[in-house]
Coordinates of C-alpha atoms and ligand atoms in Angstrom, one line a residue:
M1037 CA 0.0 0.0 0.0
L1038 CA 1.2 3.5 -0.8
S1039 CA 1.7 5.6 2.3
S1040 CA 0.1 9.0 2.5
P1041 CA 2.2 12.0 1.8
I1042 CA 2.0 12.9 5.5
E1043 CA 3.5 9.6 6.6
E1044 CA 6.1 9.9 3.9
I1045 CA 7.1 13.3 5.0
K1046 CA 7.3 12.2 8.7
N1047 CA 9.5 9.3 7.7
R1048 CA 11.9 11.4 5.8
L1049 CA 12.3 14.4 8.2
D1050 CA 13.6 14.5 11.7
I1051 CA 11.7 16.7 14.1
V1052 CA 14.9 17.8 15.9
E1053 CA 16.3 19.1 12.5
V1054 CA 13.0 20.8 11.5
I1055 CA 12.5 22.5 14.9
G1056 CA 16.2 23.2 15.2
G1057 CA 16.0 25.1 12.0
Y1058 CA 13.9 27.7 13.8
M1059 CA 15.4 27.8 17.2
K1060 CA 18.3 26.8 19.4
L1061 CA 17.8 23.4 21.1
A1062 CA 19.8 22.1 23.9
K1063 CA 20.3 18.4 24.6
A1064 CA 18.4 17.2 27.7
G1065 CA 18.8 13.5 28.4
A1066 CA 17.1 11.7 25.6
N1067 CA 15.3 14.8 24.5
F1068 CA 16.0 18.4 23.5
R1069 CA 14.8 21.5 25.3
A1070 CA 14.6 25.2 24.9
P1071 CA 12.6 28.2 26.0
C1072 CA 9.2 28.0 24.4
P1073 CA 8.8 30.1 21.2
F1074 CA 5.1 30.4 21.9
H1075 CA 4.9 31.9 25.3
S1076 CA 7.3 34.0 27.3
E1077 CA 9.3 32.2 29.9
K1078 CA 12.8 32.0 31.5
K1079 CA 13.1 28.4 32.4
P1080 CA 12.8 26.3 29.3
S1081 CA 9.7 24.0 29.3
F1082 CA 9.6 23.3 25.6
F1083 CA 10.7 19.7 24.8
V1084 CA 11.4 17.9 21.6
S1085 CA 11.5 14.1 21.6
P1086 CA 13.5 12.5 18.8
A1087 CA 12.4 9.0 19.8
R1088 CA 8.7 9.9 19.5
Q1089 CA 9.0 12.7 17.0
I1090 CA 6.9 15.0 18.9
W1091 CA 7.2 18.3 20.8
H1092 CA 5.5 19.7 23.8
C1093 CA 5.6 22.8 26.0
F1094 CA 4.8 22.0 29.6
G1095 CA 4.3 25.8 30.2
C1096 CA 1.6 26.6 27.7
S1097 CA 0.5 23.1 26.8
K1098 CA 1.0 23.4 23.1
G1099 CA 2.4 20.4 21.4
G1100 CA 2.2 18.0 18.5
D1101 CA 4.1 16.8 15.5
I1102 CA 6.2 18.5 12.9
F1103 CA 3.1 19.8 11.1
G1104 CA 1.7 21.2 14.2
F1105 CA 4.9 23.0 14.9
V1106 CA 5.2 24.5 11.5
K1107 CA 1.6 25.6 11.6
E1108 CA 2.2 27.3 14.9
I1109 CA 5.5 28.9 14.2
E1110 CA 4.8 30.1 10.7
G1111 CA 1.2 31.0 11.6
V1112 CA -0.1 29.1 8.6
E1113 CA -2.8 26.6 7.8
F1114 CA -2.2 22.9 7.7
G1115 CA -2.1 22.9 3.9
D1116 CA 0.7 25.4 3.9
A1117 CA 2.6 23.5 6.6
L1118 CA 2.2 20.4 4.5
R1119 CA 3.5 22.1 1.4
L1120 CA 6.5 23.6 3.2
L1121 CA 7.5 20.3 4.8
A1122 CA 6.9 18.3 1.6
Q1123 CA 9.3 20.6 -0.2
K1124 CA 11.9 20.1 2.6
A1125 CA 11.4 16.4 2.5
G1126 CA 11.4 16.2 -1.3
V1127 CA 8.0 14.6 -1.3
E1128 CA 5.9 15.4 -4.3
L1129 CA 2.3 16.2 -3.6
K1130 CA 0.1 15.0 -6.3
K1131 CA -1.3 18.1 -8.1
Q1132 CA -4.6 16.5 -9.2
S1133 CA -5.7 15.0 -5.9
P1134 CA -8.7 16.6 -4.3
E1135 CA -6.8 16.8 -1.0
Y1136 CA -4.1 18.9 -2.7
D1137 CA -6.7 21.3 -4.2
Q1138 CA -8.1 21.8 -0.8
W1139 CA -4.8 22.6 0.7
K1140 CA -4.0 25.0 -2.1
S1141 CA -5.2 28.0 -0.2
E1142 CA -5.3 31.6 -1.3
R1143 CA -1.9 32.0 0.4
E1144 CA -0.4 29.5 -1.9
R1145 CA -1.7 31.3 -5.0
L1146 CA 0.0 34.4 -3.6
Y1147 CA 3.2 32.6 -3.1
E1148 CA 3.1 31.5 -6.8
V1149 CA 2.4 35.1 -7.9
C1150 CA 5.4 36.4 -5.8
E1151 CA 7.7 33.7 -7.1
L1152 CA 6.7 34.3 -10.7
A1153 CA 7.1 38.1 -10.2
C1154 CA 10.5 37.5 -8.8
K1155 CA 11.5 35.5 -11.9
F1156 CA 10.2 38.2 -14.1
F1157 CA 12.3 40.8 -12.3
E1158 CA 15.4 38.7 -12.5
K1159 CA 15.0 38.2 -16.2
Q1160 CA 14.6 42.0 -16.7
L1161 CA 17.9 42.6 -14.9
E1162 CA 19.7 40.2 -17.2
E1163 CA 18.0 41.0 -20.5
G1164 CA 16.2 44.4 -20.5
T1165 CA 18.1 47.4 -21.8
T1166 CA 17.6 49.5 -18.7
G1167 CA 17.8 46.3 -16.7
K1168 CA 21.4 45.8 -17.8
E1169 CA 22.1 49.4 -16.8
A1170 CA 20.7 48.6 -13.3
K1171 CA 22.9 45.5 -13.2
N1172 CA 26.0 47.5 -14.0
Y1173 CA 25.0 49.9 -11.3
L1174 CA 24.9 47.0 -8.8
L1175 CA 28.2 45.6 -10.0
G1176 CA 29.7 49.2 -9.6
R1177 CA 28.5 49.2 -5.9
G1178 CA 30.6 46.1 -5.5
I1179 CA 27.8 43.5 -5.5
T1180 CA 29.1 40.4 -7.3
E1181 CA 27.3 38.3 -10.0
E1182 CA 27.2 35.5 -7.4
S1183 CA 25.4 37.7 -4.9
I1184 CA 23.0 39.0 -7.5
K1185 CA 21.9 35.4 -8.1
K1186 CA 21.9 34.4 -4.4
W1187 CA 19.7 37.4 -3.4
R1188 CA 17.7 37.1 -6.6
L1189 CA 18.0 40.8 -7.4
G1190 CA 15.9 42.1 -10.3
Y1191 CA 14.7 45.1 -12.2
S1192 CA 11.2 46.3 -12.8
P1193 CA 10.9 48.1 -16.1
D1194 CA 9.6 51.7 -16.1
V1195 CA 6.2 50.9 -17.6
W1196 CA 2.7 51.0 -16.1
Q1197 CA 1.7 47.4 -16.7
G1198 CA 4.8 45.3 -17.4
L1199 CA 4.6 42.9 -14.6
S1200 CA 0.8 42.8 -14.3
D1201 CA 0.4 42.0 -18.0
F1202 CA 2.8 39.1 -17.6
L1203 CA 1.1 37.8 -14.5
T1204 CA -2.4 38.0 -16.1
S1205 CA -1.1 36.1 -19.1
R1206 CA 0.0 33.4 -16.8
G1207 CA -3.6 33.0 -15.5
Y1208 CA -3.5 35.2 -12.3
T1209 CA -6.3 37.6 -11.7
K1210 CA -5.9 41.3 -11.1
D1211 CA -7.3 40.7 -7.7
E1212 CA -4.6 38.2 -6.8
I1213 CA -1.8 40.4 -8.3
Q1214 CA -3.2 43.3 -6.1
K1215 CA -3.4 41.1 -3.1
A1216 CA 0.2 40.1 -3.5
G1217 CA 1.1 43.8 -3.2
L1218 CA 2.4 44.1 -6.8
A1219 CA -0.2 46.4 -8.3
L1220 CA -2.6 49.2 -7.5
T1221 CA -5.9 50.5 -8.7
S1222 CA -6.1 54.3 -9.0
E1223 CA -9.1 56.3 -8.0
R1224 CA -10.1 56.5 -11.6
G1225 CA -10.0 52.8 -11.9
S1226 CA -6.8 52.2 -13.8
F1227 CA -4.7 49.2 -12.9
Y1228 CA -0.9 49.7 -12.7
D1229 CA 2.3 48.1 -11.4
R1230 CA 3.6 49.2 -8.0
F1231 CA 7.2 48.8 -8.9
R1232 CA 8.3 50.7 -11.9
G1233 CA 11.9 51.6 -13.0
R1234 CA 13.5 50.2 -9.9
I1235 CA 16.1 47.7 -8.8
I1236 CA 14.2 45.0 -7.0
F1237 CA 15.2 43.3 -3.8
P1238 CA 12.9 40.3 -3.1
I1239 CA 12.1 39.7 0.6
F1240 CA 12.0 36.1 1.8
D1241 CA 10.3 34.4 4.6
L1242 CA 12.2 32.0 6.9
N1243 CA 11.8 29.3 4.3
S1244 CA 13.3 31.4 1.6
Q1245 CA 10.0 31.8 -0.2
V1246 CA 9.4 35.2 -1.8
V1247 CA 6.8 37.1 0.1
G1248 CA 7.4 40.8 -0.8
F1249 CA 9.7 43.2 -2.5
G1250 CA 11.7 46.3 -1.9
G1251 CA 12.4 48.6 -4.9
R1252 CA 14.9 51.4 -5.2
V1253 CA 15.7 53.9 -7.9
F1254 CA 19.2 54.0 -9.1
K1255 CA 19.5 56.8 -11.6
S1256 CA 16.8 59.4 -11.3
D1257 CA 16.2 61.7 -8.3
D1258 CA 12.9 60.3 -7.5
P1259 CA 12.0 61.6 -4.1
A1260 CA 10.5 58.1 -3.3
K1261 CA 13.8 56.5 -3.2
Y1262 CA 12.4 53.3 -1.8
V1263 CA 9.1 51.6 -2.5
N1264 CA 8.2 48.5 -0.5
S1265 CA 5.4 45.9 -0.7
P1266 CA 2.5 46.7 1.6
S1267 CA 1.3 44.3 4.2
T1268 CA -0.2 41.3 2.5
L1269 CA -1.4 37.9 3.5
L1270 CA 2.2 36.7 3.2
Y1271 CA 4.2 39.8 4.1
D1272 CA 4.2 41.6 7.5
K1273 CA 7.1 43.9 7.7
S1274 CA 7.0 43.9 11.5
R1275 CA 7.7 40.2 11.5
I1276 CA 10.2 39.7 8.7
L1277 CA 13.9 40.5 9.0
Y1278 CA 15.6 40.7 5.6
G1279 CA 18.1 37.9 5.0
L1280 CA 17.3 35.9 8.2
D1281 CA 16.4 32.9 6.0
K1282 CA 20.0 32.8 4.7
A1283 CA 21.6 33.9 8.0
K1284 CA 19.8 31.8 10.6
V1285 CA 22.2 28.8 10.6
E1286 CA 25.3 31.0 10.7
I1287 CA 23.8 33.2 13.4
R1288 CA 23.3 30.1 15.6
K1289 CA 26.8 28.7 14.8
K1290 CA 28.5 32.0 15.6
N1291 CA 26.0 32.8 18.4
C1292 CA 25.9 36.4 17.2
C1293 CA 23.8 38.4 14.7
I1294 CA 25.1 41.4 12.9
L1295 CA 22.4 43.9 12.3
V1296 CA 22.6 46.4 9.5
E1297 CA 20.1 48.9 8.0
G1298 CA 19.6 48.4 4.3
Y1299 CA 19.5 45.7 1.6
V1300 CA 22.8 46.8 -0.1
D1301 CA 24.6 46.9 3.3
L1302 CA 23.4 43.4 4.0
I1303 CA 24.4 41.9 0.7
M1304 CA 27.8 43.5 1.0
V1305 CA 28.3 42.3 4.6
S1306 CA 27.2 38.8 3.7
Q1307 CA 29.4 38.8 0.6
S1308 CA 32.4 39.8 2.6
G1309 CA 32.1 36.6 4.6
S1310 CA 29.9 37.5 7.6
E1311 CA 26.9 35.4 6.7
N1312 CA 25.4 35.9 10.1
A1313 CA 23.8 39.2 9.2
V1314 CA 20.3 40.5 8.7
A1315 CA 18.8 44.0 7.9
T1316 CA 16.0 45.9 9.3
S1317 CA 15.2 47.8 6.0
G1318 CA 15.1 51.1 7.8
T1319 CA 12.2 50.5 10.1
A1320 CA 12.5 50.1 13.8
L1321 CA 13.1 46.6 15.1
T1322 CA 9.9 45.2 16.6
S1323 CA 9.3 43.0 19.6
Y1324 CA 8.2 40.3 17.3
Q1325 CA 11.5 40.4 15.2
L1326 CA 13.5 40.4 18.4
Q1327 CA 11.5 37.4 19.7
I1328 CA 12.4 35.5 16.4
L1329 CA 16.1 36.6 16.6
K1330 CA 16.3 35.4 20.2
R1331 CA 15.6 31.8 19.0
Y1332 CA 19.0 32.0 17.3
S1333 CA 21.2 34.1 19.5
E1334 CA 21.1 36.8 22.2
N1335 CA 24.1 38.6 20.9
L1336 CA 23.4 41.5 18.6
H1337 CA 26.2 43.5 16.9
T1338 CA 24.7 46.6 15.2
A1339 CA 26.3 48.5 12.5
F1340 CA 24.0 51.4 12.5
D1341 CA 24.6 55.1 12.3
M1342 CA 22.9 56.2 15.4
D1343 CA 21.9 59.7 16.6
L1344 CA 22.0 59.3 20.3
A1345 CA 20.0 62.5 21.2
G1346 CA 17.4 61.9 18.6
D1347 CA 14.4 59.6 18.8
S1348 CA 15.1 57.7 15.6
A1349 CA 13.4 54.4 14.6
T1350 CA 16.8 52.8 14.7
K1351 CA 17.5 53.9 18.2
R1352 CA 14.1 52.8 19.4
G1353 CA 14.7 49.3 18.0
I1354 CA 18.2 49.1 19.7
D1355 CA 16.7 50.4 23.0
L1356 CA 14.0 47.7 22.8
A1357 CA 16.6 45.0 22.2
Q1358 CA 18.6 46.2 25.2
S1359 CA 15.5 46.2 27.4
Q1360 CA 14.7 42.6 26.3
G1361 CA 18.0 41.4 27.6
F1362 CA 19.9 41.2 24.3
N1363 CA 23.6 41.6 24.7
V1364 CA 23.9 44.6 22.3
K1365 CA 27.3 45.6 20.9
V1366 CA 28.0 48.3 18.4
I1367 CA 30.3 48.0 15.4
T1368 CA 31.9 51.4 15.0
M1369 CA 33.2 52.3 11.5
P1370 CA 35.7 54.9 10.6
G1371 CA 34.3 58.1 9.2
E1372 CA 30.8 57.4 9.9
K1373 CA 30.2 55.6 6.6
D1374 CA 27.9 52.7 6.1
P1375 CA 29.1 49.1 5.9
A1376 CA 28.6 48.8 2.2
D1377 CA 31.0 51.7 1.5
V1378 CA 33.5 50.6 4.0
I1379 CA 33.6 47.1 2.6
L1380 CA 33.8 48.3 -1.0
H1381 CA 36.7 50.8 -0.4
N1382 CA 38.5 49.4 2.6
P1383 CA 37.5 45.8 3.3
Q1384 CA 40.3 45.6 6.0
D1385 CA 38.7 48.4 8.0
W1386 CA 35.5 46.5 8.1
E1387 CA 37.4 43.4 9.5
K1388 CA 38.9 45.6 12.0
S1389 CA 35.5 47.1 13.1
L1390 CA 34.1 43.6 13.4
G1391 CA 36.9 42.7 15.9
G1392 CA 36.6 45.9 17.9
T1393 CA 33.0 46.1 19.0
K1394 CA 31.9 48.1 22.0
S1395 CA 29.1 47.3 24.4
I1396 CA 26.1 49.6 23.8
L1397 CA 26.7 51.3 27.2
E1398 CA 30.4 51.9 26.4
F1399 CA 29.3 53.3 23.0
Y1400 CA 26.7 55.6 24.5
F1401 CA 29.1 56.9 27.2
E1402 CA 31.9 57.6 24.8
T1403 CA 29.8 59.2 22.2
T1404 CA 27.9 61.3 24.7
F1405 CA 30.9 62.5 26.6
T1406 CA 32.7 63.3 23.2
K1407 CA 29.9 65.4 21.9
I1408 CA 28.8 67.2 25.1
S1409 CA 31.0 69.0 27.6
S1410 CA 30.5 67.7 31.1
G1411 CA 32.1 70.9 32.5
T1412 CA 29.0 73.0 32.7
P1413 CA 25.8 72.4 34.6
E1414 CA 23.8 72.4 31.3
G1415 CA 26.2 69.9 29.8
K1416 CA 25.8 67.6 32.8
R1417 CA 22.0 67.8 32.5
E1418 CA 22.1 67.2 28.8
I1419 CA 24.4 64.1 29.3
S1420 CA 22.2 62.6 32.0
K1421 CA 19.2 63.1 29.9
I1422 CA 20.7 60.8 27.2
L1423 CA 22.3 58.3 29.4
L1424 CA 19.9 57.8 32.3
P1425 CA 17.2 56.1 30.2
V1426 CA 19.8 53.8 28.7
I1427 CA 21.1 52.8 32.2
K1428 CA 17.6 52.4 33.5
R1429 CA 16.8 49.8 30.7
I1430 CA 19.5 47.4 31.8
P1431 CA 17.8 44.3 33.1
S1432 CA 20.6 43.3 35.3
K1433 CA 20.8 45.3 38.6
I1434 CA 24.5 44.6 39.1
E1435 CA 25.4 45.9 35.6
Q1436 CA 23.1 48.8 36.2
S1437 CA 24.8 49.9 39.4
H1438 CA 28.2 49.7 37.6
W1439 CA 27.0 52.3 35.1
V1440 CA 25.4 54.4 37.8
Q1441 CA 28.8 54.6 39.5
E1442 CA 30.5 55.4 36.2
L1443 CA 28.2 58.2 35.4
A1444 CA 28.4 59.7 38.9
K1445 CA 32.2 59.6 38.6
K1446 CA 32.3 61.3 35.3
L1447 CA 29.9 64.0 36.2
H1448 CA 31.5 64.5 39.6
V1449 CA 28.3 64.0 41.5
R1450 CA 27.3 61.6 44.3
E1451 CA 25.8 58.2 43.2
E1452 CA 22.6 58.8 45.2
I1453 CA 21.9 61.8 43.1
V1454 CA 22.3 59.8 39.9
E1455 CA 20.0 57.1 41.4
D1456 CA 17.4 59.6 42.4
E1457 CA 17.4 61.2 39.0
M1458 CA 17.1 57.8 37.4
K1459 CA 14.0 57.0 39.4
K1460 CA 12.3 60.0 37.7
V1461 CA 13.0 58.6 34.2
K1462 CA 10.1 57.0 32.5
T1463 CA 10.8 54.1 30.1
I1464 CA 8.1 52.7 27.9
Y1465 CA 9.7 49.3 27.8
S1466 CA 9.6 47.1 30.9
P1467 CA 12.5 44.8 31.4
E1468 CA 12.0 41.0 31.5
G1469 CA 10.1 41.2 28.2
A1470 CA 6.7 41.4 29.6
F1471 CA 5.7 43.7 26.9
V1472 CA 6.4 41.0 24.4
A1473 CA 4.5 38.4 26.2
E1474 CA 1.3 40.4 26.4
N1475 CA 1.2 42.3 23.3
I1476 CA 3.1 40.5 20.6
I1477 CA 2.7 36.8 20.9
G1478 CA -1.0 36.7 20.1
H1479 CA -1.4 33.0 20.3
G1480 CA -4.7 33.0 22.2
P1481 CA -5.3 31.8 25.8
M1482 CA -3.2 28.9 27.0
A1483 CA -5.0 25.6 27.4
I1484 CA -5.8 25.3 31.1
K1485 CA -6.1 21.8 32.7
T1486 CA -7.7 21.1 36.0
R1487 CA -5.6 20.0 38.9
R1488 CA -7.2 16.6 38.7
E1489 CA -6.2 16.2 35.0
L1490 CA -2.6 17.3 35.7
L1491 CA -2.3 14.9 38.7
G1492 CA -3.7 12.1 36.5
E1493 CA -1.3 12.8 33.7
K1494 CA 1.6 12.9 36.1
I1495 CA 0.7 9.5 37.6
A1496 CA 0.1 7.9 34.1
S1497 CA 3.3 9.3 32.7
M1498 CA 5.5 8.1 35.5
V1499 CA 3.9 4.6 35.4
L1500 CA 4.4 4.5 31.6
K1501 CA 8.0 5.4 31.8
N1502 CA 8.7 3.1 34.8
P1503 CA 6.3 0.1 34.7
Q1504 CA 7.4 -1.2 38.0
N1505 CA 5.5 1.7 39.5
L1506 CA 2.3 0.3 38.3
S1507 CA 2.1 -1.6 41.7
L1508 CA 1.6 1.8 43.5
V1509 CA -1.6 2.3 41.6
D1510 CA -4.3 0.2 43.3
E1511 CA -7.8 -0.6 42.1
D1512 CA -9.1 2.1 44.5
C1513 CA -7.0 4.8 42.8
L1514 CA -8.3 4.0 39.5
A1515 CA -11.7 5.3 40.6
F1516 CA -10.3 8.8 41.2
V1517 CA -8.3 9.5 38.0
P1518 CA -10.0 11.1 34.9
E1519 CA -11.4 8.8 32.3
N1520 CA -8.6 9.1 29.8
I1521 CA -6.0 8.3 32.4
R1522 CA -8.0 5.4 33.7
T1523 CA -8.0 3.9 30.1
V1524 CA -4.2 4.2 29.8
L1525 CA -3.6 2.7 33.3
A1526 CA -6.1 -0.1 32.6
D1527 CA -4.3 -1.0 29.3
L1528 CA -1.0 -1.0 31.2
R1529 CA -2.4 -3.3 33.9
Q1530 CA -3.3 -5.7 31.1
Q1531 CA 0.2 -5.3 29.8
K1532 CA -1.2 -3.8 26.5
S1533 CA 0.2 -0.7 25.0
P1534 CA -2.2 2.3 25.3
Q1535 CA -4.7 2.6 22.5
D1536 CA -4.3 6.3 22.1
A1537 CA -0.8 6.4 20.8
N1538 CA -0.5 10.2 20.6
F1539 CA -1.6 10.6 24.2
A1540 CA 0.8 7.9 25.3
N1541 CA 3.7 9.7 23.4
Y1542 CA 2.8 12.9 25.1
L1543 CA 2.8 11.2 28.5
F1544 CA 6.2 9.6 27.9
L1545 CA 7.7 12.9 27.0
K1546 CA 6.2 14.4 30.2
A1547 CA 7.8 11.7 32.3
E1548 CA 11.2 12.3 30.6
A1549 CA 10.8 16.1 31.1
E1550 CA 10.1 15.5 34.8
E1551 CA 13.1 13.1 35.1
E1552 CA 15.1 15.9 33.7
E1553 CA 14.0 18.0 36.7
G1554 CA 15.4 15.3 39.0
I1555 CA 12.0 14.2 40.4
D1556 CA 11.9 11.0 42.4
C1557 CA 9.1 9.1 40.6
E1558 CA 8.0 6.8 43.3
A1559 CA 7.6 9.5 45.9
E1560 CA 5.9 11.7 43.3
I1561 CA 3.3 9.1 42.3
K1562 CA 2.5 8.5 45.9
S1563 CA 2.0 12.1 46.6
C1564 CA -0.1 12.6 43.5
L1565 CA -2.3 9.7 44.4
R1566 CA -2.8 11.2 47.9
E1567 CA -3.7 14.5 46.4
I1568 CA -6.1 13.1 43.8
K1569 CA -7.8 11.1 46.5
N1570 CA -8.2 14.2 48.6
L1571 CA -9.6 16.1 45.7
E1572 CA -12.3 13.4 45.3
V1573 CA -13.0 13.5 49.0
R1574 CA -13.2 17.2 49.1
G1575 CA -15.6 17.2 46.1
R1576 CA -17.9 14.8 48.0
L1577 CA -17.7 17.0 51.1
D1578 CA -18.6 20.1 49.1
A1579 CA -21.7 18.3 47.7
I1580 CA -22.7 17.2 51.2
S1581 CA -22.3 20.8 52.5
K1582 CA -24.6 22.0 49.7
D1583 CA -27.2 19.5 50.6
L1584 CA -26.8 20.4 54.2
K1585 CA -27.5 24.0 53.5
I1586 CA -30.7 23.1 51.7
A1587 CA -31.8 20.8 54.5
E1588 CA -31.2 23.5 57.0
E1589 CA -33.3 26.0 55.0
E1590 CA -36.0 23.4 54.7
S1591 CA -35.8 22.8 58.5
D1592 CA -35.5 19.0 58.1
P1593 CA -33.7 18.0 61.4
G1594 CA -33.6 14.3 60.4
K1595 CA -31.9 15.0 57.1
V1596 CA -29.5 17.5 58.7
S1597 CA -28.2 15.1 61.3
D1598 CA -27.9 12.4 58.7
L1599 CA -25.8 14.6 56.5
V1600 CA -23.7 15.8 59.4
R1601 CA -22.9 12.2 60.3
K1602 CA -22.0 11.5 56.6
F1603 CA -19.8 14.6 56.5
K1604 CA -17.9 13.5 59.5
E1605 CA -17.5 10.0 58.2
I1606 CA -16.1 11.2 54.9
S1607 CA -13.9 13.8 56.3
G1608 CA -12.1 10.9 58.1
K1609 CA -11.0 9.8 54.7
L1610 CA -8.9 12.9 54.0
I1611 CA -5.3 12.0 54.0
N1612 CA -2.8 14.3 55.5
I1613 CA -0.3 15.3 52.9
Ligands
LIG972 ZN1 4.9 27.3 25.8

């Protein structure tokens, strides 16, 4: 019998590799663990089991197989997750099957439109007359042929309907082209291309699929130097970092991410050998982007030109990274040039800059004290206005007090004064990343289990993992555990493997995760059993109390004394824990 594509994909892919492609996993016994990407936490409760090919977070209760993970992390439907993983596994999905058509969602049509548009732009850069000029411009900026291919750079001809005519001739509707962000309809109803006469930088998602485009002029003085795709079903600029798909493996390997500002900077930096780099494309870093970056590394090296006194988007992004506990360092370049220029003209200067990074605080201190004189009262005030918010954002109190001392020393004032002033500073970002947890990760409410369910799961998982513990669970106990747990335990007593394999897999992983915490299984089972019995007893006592109240209201002395006796009798069954 032919196996289904789903089974085929599961056979070919390893869950540790798939999940490891998105985040850093650390070995933990037979499993791997990491801080959960779906909720905010400090202690890692996200586990991946290579033996069972499942994942589970014991903090937010999300879990499943590779498909579930991809759905969750990419925020896509099952069909898209299937398509993504099929591609990764090299499994071909039959185009004609009704299942496939069902999966072929609107998103997928848009992916096709973007991919086709990307090919169209690439071809124009190679073959069109102005396209060739654009290519020469790129080569002149130092971008190699190889990089042009790697980053799939292109050119959009300076006509109103070049791309859209091409896409409609390939069977895509105007509506789809517009939804992909590639065309617009004017107020008078005419339909035209968004990108005209521009060098095109395709924007990729984490799986290197084209989801949007950035276009920039190269010869005219068009005031709109940059034009970017609007938000679409596929592209959300607050979530995508340019180049992360190509850099993620290197970022993890080097445990450091270089952050630059523009497309050309990034391509040049990557071309020069630092492949662990991504670009923000001129917008402020968002919490969501930082959350994604954190899966790969907490070390950020920025190569931005920063105006310290200003409130630029760039500075806000860096401030946010700092407040979220990133270890931010600054790559300072000679002559305040951008990385692309430095690499083109003095590649050795770039190398030198990479080796001599400064911590963000050192950078702030040096630049501020260089620019502003600390000799006057006004100067002192100006300096503290810039530096106090930066110091206040440091999540570590020890590190914070170091910089408070430093500032007091340099301003020739007492530390207490600096501390008092710092208290008055308002920061919009809370440390600890609470902001991220509440506002950014919109994954809905966490699944909440009752105490009884949790205790039942704990008992079953520990028995499953260490069958000798089955003897601890007597017939009596079975009556107290929830139905699904009772079924598992009953199967085990008859020496059968549990019928619900998914549930059993989850219980196994739970036991392993708890072993990892160094829990004594036998003692734990006993304590869980006592607690679950007490829960049952308390439930019965609650019910009697309610009946008692009614009997009292009804003035039924016989019933009252009967219930009181019952209550006493049952209370005697409560076990002291
Ligand atoms: Zn979680």
